[in-house]
Amino acid sequence: MLEINHLHSGYNKIKVLEDINIQVPDGKIVVVIGRNGAGKSTLLNTISGLVKISSGSIMLDGEKLPPTPHRIVARGITQIPEGRRVFPSLTIEENLIMGGYLATASEIQKRTLEVFETFPILKERFHQQAGTLSGGEQQMLAMGRGMMANPRILLLDEPSLGLAPLIFTQVFELVQQLNEERNMTIVLVEQNASIALNMADYAYVLEDGKIVIEGTGKDLVVDPRVKAAYLGGVVEE
Amino acid sequence: MDLIEIFQQVINGLSRGAIYALIAVGFAIIVNVLKFSNFAHGGVLGISAYAGYLASSQFNLSFIPVVLIGMVTGAIVAVLVEFIAFRWIRMQKGQLVYFFVTSVTMLMLLEQILVIRFGSFFDTYPYDLIKVKFINIGELSISVTYLISLAVTIVAFGLLIYVFKKTKIGIAIRAASNDMTTTSLMGINTGMVIIAAFVVSGMMGGISGVLFGISTSLSPQIGQVVVKGFIASVLGGLGSLTGVAVAAVALGLIEVFLVSTIGSGYSPVVIFALMIAFLLLRPQGFAGVSFTDKA
Ligand SMILES: Nc1ncnc2c1ncn2[C@@H]1O[C@H](COP(=O)(O)OP(=O)(O)OP(=O)(O)O)[C@@H](O)[C@H]1O
Ligand SMILES: [Mg+2]
């Protein structure tokens, strides 16, 4: 269980998050929605240790998270950052090896095969530099690279950003599959609210650095405030 | 110049270029990872050159051990420089210009250490470090020192390619050159990656220092040859180590030819003019493809 209690964080003098309280039970999908600049990435980056906590705490199984990003990954929390962030001059293979940095050679091999099963295109391009991939392919690589860590908790920052509908359906299916088949806990940050809320066990709405609405995914999809502000009045799809 | 002479100059140029390539790549590794021009690399090179000199003149060690001592010294000094100078700026997330100024200061400091210990004279490696001086093939006589420099450089590059392509830490150094923050999100300790980068860079600097010392002479200012590494890494297109190495070899060849035709006084002038002309024509350098993230 990941617990965020009275969290405040930000950048130097800029306060972004204020008094955030979020619970992420094991094996659940928790979704955070919010507009541009609401603080969604700041939230995930604070969990990952990239942004300093000013006050409050983030606990995993009742224990404080370590202070550095790499040790947080070692505790089983991996983030797939916003905007893919693949290593452009490394090959697909090397990107995947980096994703599995903390795993043994044989685990890396096994997981690479799993990634290929999910994204066959990555197998075809194995020795190609990641910078030569299309945007959608890069998102697949970013997902695959995240899977290589086989984390207990996967943090996803707007994986649908800039993807064609067909591909992002695939991405969301994969997220659900990782949750169901591997019991992976998911924290998903999205602007594509309707799809995200429909798969959420629990969801939070972040506005201007504060949680303003929370509830089960089902509740939030029908919540009039959410409908008006995030689902464009009518439910799309 | 007749054909024989030209051939000899090519060998000289290649060997000089090979040493520049070692210097340039050692320099470029740190540029890639930390994004600043690390002139302290010259100091690392200088200290290692003198370490090799002591090993050969005081302890009568032979060529290979002398090169290895230079390599190890380079790695140690480079890491020390990181610990003493750069680490604090990194911790405080200082601006790049602070790194740059600090690196120049470290170069002067390391030079001064050499002046204090050895005086500001010229020294040379022992004459018999390389026993056979020339190989004669017909009219052609090729300097063995140059051939050995060339061979050592090739081995060093082989090692470097192995580390960067086949070892996890080597790939992590390249990943960190692309994107340090994301590297840390992979569970990689970026502090260790930076130290590893300094070790590899220092090893290259150490080897190049010994080779350069053997093929020329030693003075405490020997480290200033790092400027050649800087030029080559700019010409090569920062980011591509292959481009940097190619530019360095070209630089060595051009320099040797210029020195033998217009003399050593004018050749730096011509080289700087060529460098500026090249950068105007091809600002992205020799290699000049760098992938940026697609939005
Ligand atoms: N490195 C930074 N330094 C200073 N301020 C920052 C930094 N990163 C983000 N901010 C500020 O923090 C606030 C929240 O940004 P954040 O990136 O968390 O928003 P977001 O909800 O992820 O938005 P988006 O949907 O556009 O990705 C914004 O006002 C932003 O300007
Ligand atoms: Mg964001």
Coordinates of C-alpha atoms and ligand atoms in Angstrom, one line a residue:
Chain A
M1 CA 0.0 0.0 0.0
L2 CA 1.3 3.4 -1.0
E3 CA 0.1 6.2 1.2
I4 CA 0.5 9.9 0.5
N5 CA -0.2 12.0 3.6
H6 CA -0.5 15.8 3.7
L7 CA 2.0 16.2 1.0
H8 CA 3.4 19.6 0.0
S9 CA 6.0 19.8 -2.7
G10 CA 7.2 22.1 -5.5
Y11 CA 10.3 23.7 -7.1
N12 CA 12.5 26.0 -5.1
K13 CA 10.1 28.8 -4.1
I14 CA 7.2 27.7 -6.3
K15 CA 4.7 25.7 -4.3
V16 CA 2.8 23.3 -6.5
L17 CA 1.2 20.5 -4.5
E18 CA -0.8 21.4 -1.3
D19 CA -1.9 19.0 1.3
I20 CA -2.3 16.0 -1.0
N21 CA -3.8 12.8 0.5
I22 CA -3.9 9.7 -1.7
Q23 CA -4.1 6.0 -1.0
V24 CA -3.0 3.4 -3.5
P25 CA -4.0 -0.1 -2.2
D26 CA -2.1 -3.0 -3.7
G27 CA -3.3 -4.4 -7.0
K28 CA -5.6 -1.4 -7.7
I29 CA -5.7 1.1 -10.5
V30 CA -5.7 4.7 -9.1
V31 CA -6.3 7.5 -11.6
V32 CA -5.5 11.2 -11.2
I33 CA -7.0 13.6 -13.6
G34 CA -6.4 17.3 -14.0
R35 CA -5.8 20.1 -16.5
N36 CA -2.5 21.3 -17.8
G37 CA -0.4 22.6 -15.0
A38 CA -2.6 21.1 -12.3
G39 CA 0.5 19.4 -10.8
K40 CA 0.0 15.8 -12.1
S41 CA 3.6 15.3 -13.2
T42 CA 4.8 17.0 -10.1
L43 CA 2.9 14.5 -8.0
L44 CA 4.4 11.5 -9.9
N45 CA 7.9 13.1 -9.8
T46 CA 7.6 13.6 -6.1
I47 CA 6.7 9.9 -5.6
S48 CA 9.7 9.0 -7.8
G49 CA 12.0 11.2 -5.7
L50 CA 12.8 13.7 -8.5
V51 CA 10.9 16.5 -6.7
K52 CA 11.7 17.1 -3.0
I53 CA 9.0 16.8 -0.4
S54 CA 8.6 20.0 1.5
S55 CA 6.3 18.5 4.1
G56 CA 4.1 15.5 4.6
S57 CA 5.1 12.0 3.8
I58 CA 5.0 9.2 1.2
M59 CA 4.9 5.8 2.8
L60 CA 5.2 2.3 1.2
D61 CA 3.9 -0.4 3.5
G62 CA 4.2 2.0 6.4
E63 CA 7.8 2.8 5.7
K64 CA 9.1 6.1 4.3
L65 CA 10.4 5.9 0.8
P66 CA 14.2 6.4 0.3
P67 CA 15.3 9.9 -0.7
T68 CA 16.9 9.1 -4.2
P69 CA 15.1 8.1 -7.4
H70 CA 17.2 5.0 -8.0
R71 CA 16.5 3.6 -4.6
I72 CA 12.8 4.2 -5.0
V73 CA 12.9 2.1 -8.2
A74 CA 14.7 -0.6 -6.2
R75 CA 11.7 -0.5 -3.8
G76 CA 9.5 -1.5 -6.7
I77 CA 8.1 1.8 -7.9
T78 CA 8.8 2.6 -11.6
Q79 CA 7.6 5.7 -13.5
I80 CA 7.0 5.9 -17.2
P81 CA 7.5 9.6 -17.6
E82 CA 5.5 12.1 -19.6
G83 CA 6.6 12.6 -23.2
R84 CA 8.2 9.1 -23.6
R85 CA 11.7 10.1 -22.7
V86 CA 13.3 7.2 -24.5
F87 CA 17.1 7.4 -24.9
P88 CA 17.3 8.5 -28.5
S89 CA 20.9 7.5 -29.3
L90 CA 20.6 4.1 -27.7
T91 CA 19.1 1.2 -29.7
I92 CA 15.8 -0.4 -28.7
E93 CA 17.7 -3.3 -27.2
E94 CA 19.8 -0.9 -25.1
N95 CA 16.8 1.1 -24.0
L96 CA 15.2 -2.1 -22.8
I97 CA 18.4 -3.2 -21.0
M98 CA 18.3 0.2 -19.1
G99 CA 14.7 -0.4 -18.2
G100 CA 15.8 -3.7 -16.6
Y101 CA 18.9 -2.3 -15.0
L102 CA 18.3 -3.8 -11.6
A103 CA 17.4 -7.2 -13.0
T104 CA 19.7 -10.1 -13.7
A105 CA 20.8 -11.0 -17.2
S106 CA 18.4 -13.9 -17.4
E107 CA 15.5 -11.9 -16.1
I108 CA 16.3 -9.2 -18.7
Q109 CA 16.2 -11.9 -21.4
K110 CA 12.9 -13.2 -20.3
R111 CA 11.3 -9.8 -19.9
T112 CA 12.6 -8.7 -23.3
L113 CA 10.7 -11.6 -24.9
E114 CA 7.5 -10.6 -23.0
V115 CA 7.9 -7.0 -24.3
F116 CA 8.3 -8.4 -27.9
E117 CA 5.1 -10.4 -27.5
T118 CA 3.3 -7.2 -26.5
F119 CA 4.9 -4.9 -29.1
P120 CA 6.2 -7.0 -32.1
I121 CA 7.3 -3.8 -33.8
L122 CA 10.1 -3.4 -31.2
K123 CA 11.5 -6.8 -32.2
E124 CA 11.8 -5.8 -35.8
R125 CA 13.6 -2.6 -34.8
F126 CA 15.8 -4.2 -32.1
H127 CA 19.1 -2.7 -33.3
Q128 CA 17.7 0.6 -34.5
Q129 CA 18.3 3.8 -32.6
A130 CA 15.3 4.8 -30.5
G131 CA 15.5 8.4 -32.0
T132 CA 14.5 7.0 -35.4
L133 CA 11.2 5.6 -34.1
S134 CA 7.9 7.4 -34.7
G135 CA 6.2 9.0 -31.8
G136 CA 3.8 6.1 -31.3
E137 CA 6.6 3.6 -31.5
Q138 CA 8.5 5.6 -29.0
Q139 CA 5.6 5.4 -26.6
M140 CA 5.5 1.6 -27.1
L141 CA 9.2 1.5 -26.3
A142 CA 8.7 3.7 -23.2
M143 CA 6.0 1.2 -22.0
G144 CA 8.2 -1.7 -22.8
R145 CA 11.1 -0.1 -21.0
G146 CA 8.9 0.4 -18.0
M147 CA 7.7 -3.3 -18.1
M148 CA 11.4 -4.4 -18.0
A149 CA 11.6 -3.2 -14.4
N150 CA 8.6 -5.5 -13.6
P151 CA 7.6 -3.0 -10.8
R152 CA 5.2 -3.6 -8.0
I153 CA 3.8 -0.2 -8.6
L154 CA 3.8 1.4 -12.0
L155 CA 3.4 5.2 -12.3
L156 CA 2.2 6.3 -15.8
D157 CA 2.2 10.0 -16.8
E158 CA -0.2 10.7 -19.7
P159 CA 0.7 7.6 -21.8
S160 CA -2.0 8.6 -24.3
L161 CA -0.5 12.0 -25.1
G162 CA -0.2 12.4 -28.9
L163 CA -1.2 8.9 -29.8
A164 CA -3.7 7.9 -32.4
P165 CA -6.9 6.4 -30.9
L166 CA -6.1 2.9 -32.1
I167 CA -2.7 2.9 -30.3
F168 CA -3.9 4.5 -27.1
T169 CA -6.7 1.9 -26.8
Q170 CA -3.8 -0.7 -27.0
V171 CA -1.9 1.2 -24.3
F172 CA -4.9 1.2 -21.9
E173 CA -5.6 -2.4 -22.6
L174 CA -2.0 -3.2 -21.7
V175 CA -2.2 -1.2 -18.5
Q176 CA -5.3 -3.2 -17.5
Q177 CA -3.6 -6.5 -18.5
L178 CA -0.6 -5.7 -16.4
N179 CA -2.9 -5.0 -13.5
E180 CA -5.0 -8.1 -13.9
E181 CA -2.4 -10.7 -15.0
R182 CA 0.5 -9.5 -12.9
N183 CA -1.4 -7.9 -10.1
M184 CA 0.6 -4.7 -10.8
T185 CA -0.5 -1.7 -8.9
I186 CA -1.2 1.3 -11.3
V187 CA -1.1 5.0 -10.7
L188 CA -2.3 6.6 -13.9
V189 CA -2.2 10.3 -14.6
E190 CA -4.4 11.4 -17.5
Q191 CA -6.2 14.2 -19.4
N192 CA -8.1 11.6 -21.4
A193 CA -10.5 11.4 -18.5
S194 CA -13.3 9.2 -19.7
I195 CA -11.2 6.1 -20.6
A196 CA -9.0 6.5 -17.5
L197 CA -12.0 6.9 -15.1
N198 CA -13.7 3.9 -16.6
M199 CA -10.8 1.6 -15.8
A200 CA -10.1 3.2 -12.4
D201 CA -10.8 1.5 -9.1
Y202 CA -10.4 4.9 -7.4
A203 CA -9.8 8.4 -8.8
Y204 CA -8.8 11.8 -7.8
V205 CA -9.3 15.2 -9.5
L206 CA -6.3 17.5 -9.1
E207 CA -6.9 21.3 -9.6
D208 CA -4.3 23.9 -9.0
G209 CA -2.2 21.6 -6.8
K210 CA -5.1 20.4 -4.6
I211 CA -7.3 17.4 -4.6
V212 CA -10.8 18.7 -5.2
I213 CA -12.9 15.6 -5.9
E214 CA -12.3 12.0 -5.2
G215 CA -14.2 8.8 -5.4
T216 CA -14.5 5.5 -7.2
G217 CA -14.0 5.6 -11.0
K218 CA -17.7 4.8 -11.5
D219 CA -18.8 7.7 -9.2
L220 CA -16.6 10.2 -10.9
V221 CA -17.7 9.3 -14.4
V222 CA -21.2 10.3 -13.5
D223 CA -20.2 13.2 -11.2
P224 CA -21.7 16.4 -12.7
R225 CA -18.7 18.5 -11.8
V226 CA -16.3 16.1 -13.5
K227 CA -18.7 15.7 -16.4
A228 CA -18.8 19.5 -16.9
A229 CA -15.1 20.1 -16.5
Y230 CA -13.4 17.0 -17.8
L231 CA -15.7 15.0 -19.9
G232 CA -16.8 17.9 -22.1
G233 CA -20.4 17.9 -20.8
V234 CA -21.3 14.7 -22.8
V235 CA -19.5 11.4 -22.4
E236 CA -17.4 10.8 -25.4
E237 CA -16.6 7.4 -26.9
Chain B
M1 CA 58.1 15.9 -51.0
D2 CA 58.6 12.5 -52.6
L3 CA 56.3 9.6 -52.1
I4 CA 58.4 8.0 -49.3
E5 CA 58.4 11.2 -47.4
I6 CA 54.6 11.6 -47.8
F7 CA 54.1 8.1 -46.6
Q8 CA 56.2 8.8 -43.5
Q9 CA 54.2 11.9 -42.9
V10 CA 51.0 10.0 -43.1
I11 CA 52.2 7.6 -40.5
N12 CA 53.3 10.4 -38.3
G13 CA 50.0 12.2 -38.8
L14 CA 48.0 9.1 -38.1
S15 CA 49.9 8.4 -34.9
R16 CA 49.6 12.0 -33.8
G17 CA 45.9 11.9 -34.7
A18 CA 45.4 8.7 -32.8
I19 CA 46.7 10.4 -29.6
Y20 CA 44.5 13.4 -30.3
A21 CA 41.6 11.0 -30.7
L22 CA 42.3 9.5 -27.2
I23 CA 42.5 13.0 -25.7
A24 CA 39.4 14.1 -27.6
V25 CA 37.3 11.1 -26.6
G26 CA 38.3 11.4 -23.0
F27 CA 37.3 15.0 -23.1
A28 CA 34.0 14.4 -25.0
I29 CA 32.8 11.7 -22.5
I30 CA 32.5 14.3 -19.8
V31 CA 31.1 16.9 -22.1
N32 CA 28.4 14.4 -23.1
V33 CA 27.5 13.4 -19.5
L34 CA 27.8 16.7 -17.7
K35 CA 27.4 19.2 -20.6
F36 CA 30.5 21.3 -19.9
S37 CA 33.9 21.5 -21.4
N38 CA 36.2 19.9 -18.9
F39 CA 39.6 21.4 -19.3
A40 CA 40.8 19.8 -16.1
H41 CA 41.2 16.8 -18.4
G42 CA 44.4 18.4 -19.5
G43 CA 45.7 18.3 -15.9
V44 CA 44.7 14.6 -15.7
L45 CA 46.7 14.0 -18.8
G46 CA 49.7 15.9 -17.5
I47 CA 49.9 14.2 -14.1
S48 CA 49.6 10.8 -15.8
A49 CA 52.3 11.7 -18.3
Y50 CA 54.7 12.4 -15.4
A51 CA 53.5 9.3 -13.5
G52 CA 54.6 7.3 -16.5
Y53 CA 57.8 9.2 -16.7
L54 CA 58.6 8.4 -13.1
A55 CA 57.7 4.8 -13.6
S56 CA 60.1 4.5 -16.5
S57 CA 62.9 6.8 -15.3
Q58 CA 63.0 5.9 -11.6
F59 CA 61.7 2.4 -11.6
N60 CA 62.9 1.3 -15.0
L61 CA 59.6 -0.2 -15.9
S62 CA 59.0 -1.2 -19.5
F63 CA 56.6 0.2 -22.0
I64 CA 53.4 -1.7 -21.3
P65 CA 53.5 -1.3 -17.5
V66 CA 54.3 2.4 -18.0
V67 CA 51.2 2.8 -20.1
L68 CA 49.1 0.9 -17.6
I69 CA 50.4 3.1 -14.7
G70 CA 49.5 6.2 -16.8
M71 CA 46.0 4.8 -17.3
V72 CA 45.4 4.0 -13.6
T73 CA 46.8 7.4 -12.6
G74 CA 44.5 9.1 -15.0
A75 CA 41.5 7.3 -13.6
I76 CA 42.4 8.1 -10.0
V77 CA 43.2 11.8 -10.7
A78 CA 40.0 12.2 -12.8
V79 CA 37.9 10.8 -10.0
L80 CA 39.7 13.0 -7.4
V81 CA 39.0 16.1 -9.5
E82 CA 35.3 15.1 -9.6
F83 CA 35.3 14.7 -5.8
I84 CA 37.3 17.8 -5.0
A85 CA 35.9 20.2 -7.6
F86 CA 32.8 19.2 -9.5
R87 CA 30.8 17.3 -6.9
W88 CA 30.0 20.3 -4.8
I89 CA 28.7 22.3 -7.8
R90 CA 26.6 19.3 -8.8
M91 CA 25.1 19.0 -5.4
Q92 CA 24.0 22.6 -5.5
K93 CA 22.8 22.3 -9.1
G94 CA 25.2 25.0 -10.1
Q95 CA 25.2 26.6 -13.5
L96 CA 27.4 25.2 -16.3
V97 CA 29.7 28.2 -16.3
Y98 CA 30.8 27.3 -12.7
F99 CA 31.8 23.8 -13.9
F100 CA 33.7 25.3 -16.8
V101 CA 35.6 27.9 -14.6
T102 CA 36.3 25.3 -12.0
S103 CA 37.7 22.9 -14.7
V104 CA 40.1 25.6 -16.0
T105 CA 41.2 26.4 -12.4
M106 CA 41.8 22.6 -11.8
L107 CA 44.0 22.5 -15.0
M108 CA 46.1 25.4 -13.7
L109 CA 46.3 23.8 -10.2
L110 CA 47.4 20.4 -11.6
E111 CA 50.0 22.1 -13.8
Q112 CA 51.3 24.0 -10.8
I113 CA 51.7 20.8 -8.9
L114 CA 53.9 19.6 -11.7
V115 CA 55.9 22.8 -11.7
I116 CA 56.5 22.5 -8.0
R117 CA 57.6 18.8 -8.2
F118 CA 59.6 18.9 -11.5
G119 CA 60.4 22.5 -12.1
S120 CA 59.5 24.2 -15.4
F121 CA 62.0 22.3 -17.5
F122 CA 61.6 19.9 -20.3
D123 CA 62.1 16.3 -19.5
T124 CA 62.0 13.3 -21.8
Y125 CA 61.1 9.7 -21.3
P126 CA 64.1 7.4 -21.0
Y127 CA 65.7 6.8 -24.5
D128 CA 65.6 3.1 -24.2
L129 CA 61.9 2.8 -23.2
I130 CA 61.3 1.8 -26.8
K131 CA 64.3 -0.3 -27.8
V132 CA 64.0 -0.5 -31.6
K133 CA 63.7 3.0 -33.0
F134 CA 62.9 2.5 -36.6
I135 CA 61.7 -0.3 -38.9
N136 CA 63.3 0.0 -42.3
I137 CA 61.4 -1.3 -45.3
G138 CA 63.5 -0.5 -48.4
E139 CA 64.0 3.3 -48.4
L140 CA 61.1 3.7 -45.9
S141 CA 62.0 4.0 -42.3
I142 CA 59.0 4.1 -39.9
S143 CA 59.2 5.3 -36.3
V144 CA 58.4 2.4 -33.9
T145 CA 57.2 4.9 -31.3
Y146 CA 54.6 6.1 -33.8
L147 CA 53.6 2.6 -34.7
I148 CA 53.3 1.6 -31.0
S149 CA 51.2 4.7 -30.2
L150 CA 48.9 3.7 -33.0
A151 CA 48.6 0.2 -31.8
V152 CA 48.0 1.2 -28.2
T153 CA 45.3 3.7 -29.3
I154 CA 43.6 1.0 -31.3
V155 CA 43.5 -1.4 -28.3
A156 CA 42.3 1.5 -26.1
F157 CA 39.5 2.2 -28.5
G158 CA 38.6 -1.5 -28.7
L159 CA 38.2 -1.5 -25.0
L160 CA 36.2 1.7 -25.0
I161 CA 33.8 0.3 -27.6
Y162 CA 33.4 -2.9 -25.6
V163 CA 32.6 -0.9 -22.4
F164 CA 30.1 1.4 -24.1
K165 CA 28.3 -1.2 -26.1
K166 CA 28.5 -4.3 -24.0
T167 CA 28.5 -3.4 -20.4
K168 CA 25.5 -2.2 -18.4
I169 CA 27.5 0.6 -16.8
G170 CA 28.8 1.7 -20.2
I171 CA 25.4 1.8 -21.8
A172 CA 24.2 3.7 -18.7
I173 CA 26.9 6.3 -19.3
R174 CA 25.5 6.8 -22.8
A175 CA 22.0 6.9 -21.4
A176 CA 23.0 9.6 -18.9
S177 CA 24.5 11.5 -21.8
N178 CA 21.0 11.5 -23.4
D179 CA 19.0 12.2 -20.3
M180 CA 20.3 12.1 -16.8
T181 CA 16.9 12.4 -15.1
T182 CA 15.3 9.6 -17.0
T183 CA 18.4 7.5 -16.3
S184 CA 17.7 7.8 -12.6
L185 CA 14.1 6.7 -13.2
M186 CA 15.6 3.4 -14.5
G187 CA 16.8 2.6 -11.0
I188 CA 20.3 3.7 -12.0
N189 CA 22.5 5.5 -9.4
T190 CA 23.5 8.5 -11.5
G191 CA 26.2 9.5 -9.0
M192 CA 27.9 6.1 -9.8
V193 CA 27.4 6.6 -13.5
I194 CA 29.2 10.0 -13.3
I195 CA 32.1 8.5 -11.4
A196 CA 32.3 5.7 -14.0
A197 CA 32.4 8.3 -16.7
F198 CA 35.3 10.0 -15.0
V199 CA 37.1 6.7 -14.6
V200 CA 36.8 5.9 -18.3
S201 CA 37.6 9.4 -19.3
G202 CA 40.6 9.5 -16.9
M203 CA 41.9 6.1 -18.3
M204 CA 41.8 7.5 -21.8
G205 CA 43.5 10.7 -20.6
G206 CA 46.1 8.8 -18.8
I207 CA 47.0 6.7 -21.8
S208 CA 47.1 9.7 -24.1
G209 CA 49.3 11.6 -21.6
V210 CA 51.9 8.8 -21.6
L211 CA 51.8 8.4 -25.4
F212 CA 52.0 12.1 -26.0
G213 CA 54.9 12.4 -23.5
I214 CA 56.8 9.6 -25.2
S215 CA 56.3 11.0 -28.7
T216 CA 57.1 14.6 -27.8
S217 CA 58.7 15.8 -24.6
L218 CA 57.4 16.6 -21.1
S219 CA 56.8 19.9 -19.6
P220 CA 54.3 20.9 -16.8
Q221 CA 52.3 22.6 -19.6
I222 CA 51.9 19.3 -21.5
G223 CA 48.2 19.2 -20.5
Q224 CA 47.4 22.2 -22.6
V225 CA 47.3 19.8 -25.6
V226 CA 43.7 19.2 -24.3
V227 CA 42.8 22.2 -26.5
K228 CA 43.3 19.8 -29.4
G229 CA 40.8 17.4 -27.9
F230 CA 38.5 20.3 -27.4
I231 CA 38.8 21.3 -31.1
A232 CA 38.3 17.8 -32.3
S233 CA 35.3 17.3 -30.1
V234 CA 33.7 20.5 -31.5
L235 CA 34.6 19.5 -35.1
G236 CA 33.4 16.0 -34.5
G237 CA 30.0 17.1 -33.5
L238 CA 29.6 16.8 -29.7
G239 CA 27.7 13.7 -28.8
S240 CA 29.1 11.3 -31.4
L241 CA 32.3 9.8 -30.1
T242 CA 33.1 8.3 -33.5
G243 CA 32.7 11.7 -35.1
V244 CA 35.1 13.1 -32.5
A245 CA 37.7 10.4 -33.1
V246 CA 37.5 10.9 -36.9
A247 CA 37.9 14.7 -36.4
A248 CA 40.9 14.1 -34.1
V249 CA 42.7 11.9 -36.6
A250 CA 42.1 14.4 -39.4
L251 CA 43.4 17.1 -37.1
G252 CA 46.6 15.2 -36.4
L253 CA 47.2 14.5 -40.1
I254 CA 46.6 18.1 -41.1
E255 CA 48.8 19.4 -38.3
V256 CA 51.7 17.1 -39.2
F257 CA 51.5 18.2 -42.9
L258 CA 51.2 21.9 -42.0
V259 CA 54.2 21.7 -39.6
S260 CA 56.3 20.0 -42.3
T261 CA 55.3 22.5 -45.0
I262 CA 54.7 25.9 -43.4
G263 CA 56.3 25.3 -40.0
S264 CA 55.1 25.1 -36.5
G265 CA 54.7 28.8 -36.1
Y266 CA 51.9 29.3 -38.6
S267 CA 50.2 25.9 -38.4
P268 CA 48.0 26.8 -35.4
V269 CA 46.8 29.9 -37.2
V270 CA 45.8 27.8 -40.2
I271 CA 44.2 25.2 -38.0
F272 CA 42.0 27.7 -36.3
A273 CA 41.1 29.3 -39.6
L274 CA 40.2 25.8 -40.9
M275 CA 38.2 25.1 -37.8
I276 CA 36.1 28.2 -38.1
A277 CA 35.6 27.7 -41.8
F278 CA 34.5 24.1 -41.2
L279 CA 32.0 25.1 -38.4
L280 CA 30.5 27.8 -40.7
L281 CA 29.9 25.2 -43.4
R282 CA 28.9 22.4 -41.1
P283 CA 27.9 23.6 -37.7
Q284 CA 26.7 20.2 -36.7
G285 CA 30.2 18.8 -37.0
F286 CA 31.4 15.7 -38.9
A287 CA 28.9 13.3 -37.5
G288 CA 26.2 15.8 -37.0
V289 CA 23.1 13.6 -36.4
S290 CA 21.7 14.0 -33.0
F291 CA 18.4 12.6 -32.2
T292 CA 16.1 14.7 -30.2
D293 CA 13.0 13.4 -28.5
K294 CA 10.0 13.5 -30.7
A295 CA 7.3 15.6 -29.0
Ligands
LIG1 N1 11.0 22.2 -13.1 C1 10.0 23.1 -12.8 N2 10.4 24.3 -12.2 C2 9.5 25.2 -11.8 N3 8.2 25.0 -12.0 C3 7.8 23.9 -12.5 C4 8.6 22.9 -13.0 N4 7.9 21.9 -13.5 C5 6.6 22.2 -13.4 N5 6.5 23.4 -12.8 C6 5.3 24.2 -12.5 O1 4.5 23.4 -11.7 C7 3.1 23.4 -12.0 C8 2.6 22.0 -12.3 O2 3.3 21.4 -13.3 P1 3.1 19.9 -13.7 O3 4.1 19.6 -14.8 O4 3.1 19.1 -12.5 O5 1.6 19.9 -14.4 P2 0.8 18.8 -15.1 O6 -0.4 18.6 -14.3 O7 1.7 17.6 -15.2 O8 0.5 19.4 -16.5 P3 0.5 18.8 -17.9 O9 -0.9 18.2 -18.1 O10 0.6 19.9 -18.9 O11 1.6 17.8 -18.0 C9 3.0 24.3 -13.3 O12 2.6 25.6 -12.9 C10 4.5 24.3 -13.8 O13 4.7 25.6 -14.4
MG2 MG 2.4 16.6 -16.8

